[in-house]
């Protein structure tokens, strides 16, 4: 990412990164097949699991991981760390039966959330698209 792109990713992310439960809720709401891959949430009513400690725990894990990637993206020197972190993450998800199609669903739902809860625009959209293309380019070699 260029430094302008990084600034846009960082500033929009900072506006939503405290909404972890809302973000996970939006993803499950849009794509119940993603929820169904979680043994602890599969078959349960989304609105009734939303307030549980298990839900908060997983929401925090996802948001922390995205935050870690955003931070690593700040410097090209971190490219090897991004590569190994994302490969390991993708292997764990592959082993859980998560598919590329589901990663693309996640992307759509995440984009929809962040674009409607931050100061958004064409440049922010382009920066996030580039960032996710980079991460998914690595992840998809293992899914
Ligand atoms: C863990 C499913 C995408 C971040 C997990 C777990 C499941 C899962 C079942 C294990 C939960 C547990 O043991 O409590 C899925 C599905 C996805 C998806 C179906 C479909 C798109 C993502 C994405 C991210 C993410 C895109 C981050 C950007 C994490 C993290 C963990 C995790 C950080 C915990 C660490 C680990 O075990 O890998 N995921 N996931 N997941 N997921 Fe996902």
CSV table of C-alpha atoms and ligand atoms in Angstrom, one decimal:
chain,number,residue,atom,x,y,z
A,1,UNK,CA,0.0,0.0,0.0
A,2,UNK,CA,1.1,3.6,-0.6
A,3,UNK,CA,1.4,5.7,2.5
A,4,UNK,CA,-1.8,7.5,1.5
A,5,UNK,CA,-3.6,4.2,1.2
A,6,UNK,CA,-2.3,3.0,4.5
A,7,UNK,CA,-3.5,6.2,6.2
A,8,UNK,CA,-7.0,5.7,4.8
A,9,UNK,CA,-7.1,2.0,5.9
A,10,UNK,CA,-5.9,2.9,9.3
A,11,UNK,CA,-8.2,5.9,9.9
A,12,UNK,CA,-11.3,4.1,8.7
A,13,UNK,CA,-10.4,1.0,10.7
A,14,UNK,CA,-9.9,3.1,13.9
A,15,UNK,CA,-13.5,4.2,13.5
A,16,UNK,CA,-15.0,0.7,13.7
A,17,UNK,CA,-12.5,-1.4,15.6
A,18,UNK,CA,-14.3,-1.0,18.8
A,19,UNK,CA,-17.5,-2.4,17.3
A,20,UNK,CA,-16.3,-6.0,17.4
A,21,UNK,CA,-19.7,-7.6,18.3
A,22,UNK,CA,-21.5,-5.5,15.7
A,23,UNK,CA,-19.1,-6.5,13.0
A,24,UNK,CA,-19.4,-10.2,13.7
A,25,UNK,CA,-23.1,-9.9,13.9
A,26,UNK,CA,-23.3,-8.2,10.5
A,27,UNK,CA,-21.2,-10.9,8.9
A,28,UNK,CA,-23.3,-13.8,10.4
A,29,UNK,CA,-26.6,-11.9,9.6
A,30,UNK,CA,-25.6,-11.6,5.9
A,31,UNK,CA,-24.1,-15.0,5.6
A,32,UNK,CA,-25.6,-17.7,7.9
A,33,UNK,CA,-23.4,-20.3,6.2
A,34,UNK,CA,-20.4,-18.6,7.9
A,35,UNK,CA,-22.1,-18.8,11.4
A,36,UNK,CA,-22.8,-22.5,10.7
A,37,UNK,CA,-19.1,-23.3,10.5
A,38,UNK,CA,-18.8,-22.5,14.2
A,39,UNK,CA,-19.6,-25.4,16.4
A,40,UNK,CA,-20.5,-23.0,19.3
A,41,UNK,CA,-23.0,-21.0,17.2
A,42,UNK,CA,-24.2,-23.5,14.6
A,43,UNK,CA,-28.0,-23.9,14.6
A,44,UNK,CA,-28.5,-21.2,17.2
A,45,UNK,CA,-30.6,-18.0,16.8
A,46,UNK,CA,-28.2,-15.2,16.0
A,47,UNK,CA,-29.9,-12.6,18.2
A,48,UNK,CA,-29.7,-14.8,21.2
A,49,UNK,CA,-26.0,-15.6,20.8
A,50,UNK,CA,-25.1,-12.0,20.1
A,51,UNK,CA,-24.9,-11.1,23.8
A,52,UNK,CA,-23.0,-14.1,25.0
A,53,UNK,CA,-19.4,-14.2,26.2
A,54,UNK,CA,-18.5,-16.8,23.5
A,55,UNK,CA,-19.7,-14.3,20.9
A,56,UNK,CA,-17.7,-11.4,22.4
A,57,UNK,CA,-14.6,-13.6,22.6
A,58,UNK,CA,-14.7,-14.6,19.0
A,59,UNK,CA,-15.6,-11.1,17.8
A,60,UNK,CA,-12.5,-9.8,19.7
A,61,UNK,CA,-10.3,-12.4,18.2
A,62,UNK,CA,-11.3,-11.4,14.7
A,63,UNK,CA,-11.0,-7.7,15.3
A,64,UNK,CA,-7.6,-8.2,17.0
A,65,UNK,CA,-6.4,-10.1,14.0
A,66,UNK,CA,-7.5,-7.5,11.5
A,67,UNK,CA,-5.9,-4.9,13.7
A,68,UNK,CA,-2.6,-6.8,13.7
A,69,UNK,CA,-2.7,-7.0,9.9
A,70,UNK,CA,-3.5,-3.3,9.5
A,71,UNK,CA,-0.5,-2.5,11.7
A,72,UNK,CA,1.8,-4.9,9.8
A,73,UNK,CA,0.7,-3.3,6.6
A,74,UNK,CA,2.2,0.0,7.7
A,75,UNK,CA,5.6,-1.0,6.4
A,76,UNK,CA,6.8,-3.0,3.4
A,77,UNK,CA,9.5,-4.4,5.8
A,78,UNK,CA,6.8,-6.5,7.4
A,79,UNK,CA,5.9,-8.3,4.1
A,80,UNK,CA,7.5,-11.6,5.3
A,81,UNK,CA,5.6,-11.4,8.6
A,82,UNK,CA,2.4,-10.8,6.7
A,83,UNK,CA,3.1,-13.7,4.5
A,84,UNK,CA,3.7,-16.2,7.3
A,85,UNK,CA,0.9,-14.9,9.5
A,86,UNK,CA,-1.7,-15.1,6.8
A,87,UNK,CA,-0.5,-18.5,5.5
A,88,UNK,CA,-0.9,-20.0,9.0
A,89,UNK,CA,-4.3,-18.4,9.4
A,90,UNK,CA,-5.5,-19.7,6.1
A,91,UNK,CA,-4.2,-23.3,6.8
A,92,UNK,CA,-6.2,-23.2,10.1
A,93,UNK,CA,-9.3,-22.1,8.3
A,94,UNK,CA,-8.8,-24.6,5.5
A,95,UNK,CA,-8.6,-27.4,8.1
A,96,UNK,CA,-12.0,-26.2,9.4
A,97,UNK,CA,-13.6,-26.5,6.0
A,98,UNK,CA,-13.8,-22.8,5.3
A,99,UNK,CA,-13.9,-22.0,1.6
A,100,UNK,CA,-12.7,-19.2,-0.7
A,101,UNK,CA,-16.4,-18.4,-1.4
A,102,UNK,CA,-16.9,-17.9,2.3
A,103,UNK,CA,-13.9,-15.6,2.5
A,104,UNK,CA,-15.4,-13.6,-0.4
A,105,UNK,CA,-18.7,-13.4,1.5
A,106,UNK,CA,-16.8,-12.2,4.6
A,107,UNK,CA,-15.2,-9.5,2.4
A,108,UNK,CA,-18.6,-8.3,1.1
A,109,UNK,CA,-20.1,-8.1,4.5
A,110,UNK,CA,-17.0,-6.5,6.1
A,111,UNK,CA,-16.9,-3.9,3.3
A,112,UNK,CA,-20.5,-3.1,3.7
A,113,UNK,CA,-20.1,-2.6,7.4
A,114,UNK,CA,-17.0,-0.4,7.3
A,115,UNK,CA,-18.2,1.6,4.4
A,116,UNK,CA,-21.3,2.6,6.3
A,117,UNK,CA,-19.7,3.2,9.7
A,118,UNK,CA,-16.7,5.3,8.8
A,119,UNK,CA,-15.9,8.4,6.8
A,120,UNK,CA,-15.8,6.6,3.5
A,121,UNK,CA,-15.1,7.5,-0.1
A,122,UNK,CA,-13.7,6.2,-3.4
A,123,UNK,CA,-10.2,6.5,-2.1
A,124,UNK,CA,-10.9,4.5,1.1
A,125,UNK,CA,-12.7,1.9,-1.0
A,126,UNK,CA,-9.7,1.6,-3.3
A,127,UNK,CA,-7.3,1.4,-0.4
A,128,UNK,CA,-9.3,-1.4,1.3
A,129,UNK,CA,-9.7,-3.3,-1.9
A,130,UNK,CA,-6.0,-3.2,-2.4
A,131,UNK,CA,-5.3,-4.3,1.2
A,132,UNK,CA,-7.8,-7.2,1.0
A,133,UNK,CA,-6.5,-8.3,-2.4
A,134,UNK,CA,-3.0,-8.5,-0.9
A,135,UNK,CA,-4.1,-10.6,2.1
A,136,UNK,CA,-6.5,-12.8,0.1
A,137,UNK,CA,-3.8,-13.3,-2.5
A,138,UNK,CA,-1.7,-15.0,0.2
A,139,UNK,CA,-4.7,-16.8,2.0
A,140,UNK,CA,-6.1,-18.3,-1.2
A,141,UNK,CA,-2.9,-20.2,-1.9
A,142,UNK,CA,-3.8,-22.3,1.3
A,143,UNK,CA,-7.6,-22.5,1.2
B,1,LIG,C1,-11.2,-18.8,14.2
B,1,LIG,C2,-14.6,-19.8,10.9
B,1,LIG,C3,-13.1,-16.1,8.2
B,1,LIG,C4,-10.4,-14.7,12.0
B,1,LIG,C5,-12.2,-19.4,13.6
B,1,LIG,C6,-13.0,-20.6,14.0
B,1,LIG,C7,-13.9,-20.9,13.1
B,1,LIG,C8,-13.8,-19.9,12.1
B,1,LIG,C9,-14.9,-22.0,13.1
B,1,LIG,C10,-12.7,-21.4,15.3
B,1,LIG,C11,-13.5,-20.7,16.4
B,1,LIG,C12,-13.3,-21.4,17.8
B,1,LIG,O1,-12.6,-22.4,17.9
B,1,LIG,O2,-13.8,-20.8,18.8
B,1,LIG,C13,-14.5,-18.9,9.9
B,1,LIG,C14,-15.3,-18.9,8.7
B,1,LIG,C15,-14.9,-17.9,8.0
B,1,LIG,C16,-13.8,-17.2,8.7
B,1,LIG,C17,-16.5,-19.8,8.4
B,1,LIG,C18,-15.5,-17.5,6.6
B,1,LIG,C19,-15.2,-16.5,5.9
B,1,LIG,C20,-12.2,-15.3,9.0
B,1,LIG,C21,-11.6,-14.1,8.6
B,1,LIG,C22,-10.9,-13.7,9.7
B,1,LIG,C23,-11.0,-14.7,10.7
B,1,LIG,C24,-11.8,-13.4,7.3
B,1,LIG,C25,-10.1,-12.4,9.9
B,1,LIG,C26,-9.9,-11.5,9.1
B,1,LIG,C27,-10.3,-15.7,12.9
B,1,LIG,C28,-9.4,-15.7,14.0
B,1,LIG,C29,-9.7,-16.9,14.7
B,1,LIG,C30,-10.7,-17.6,13.9
B,1,LIG,C31,-8.4,-14.6,14.4
B,1,LIG,C32,-9.0,-17.4,15.9
B,1,LIG,C33,-7.6,-17.9,15.6
B,1,LIG,C34,-7.6,-19.2,14.8
B,1,LIG,O3,-7.9,-20.2,15.4
B,1,LIG,O4,-7.4,-19.2,13.6
B,1,LIG,N1,-12.8,-19.0,12.4
B,1,LIG,N2,-13.6,-17.9,9.9
B,1,LIG,N3,-11.8,-15.7,10.3
B,1,LIG,N4,-11.0,-16.9,12.8
B,1,LIG,FE1,-12.3,-17.4,11.3
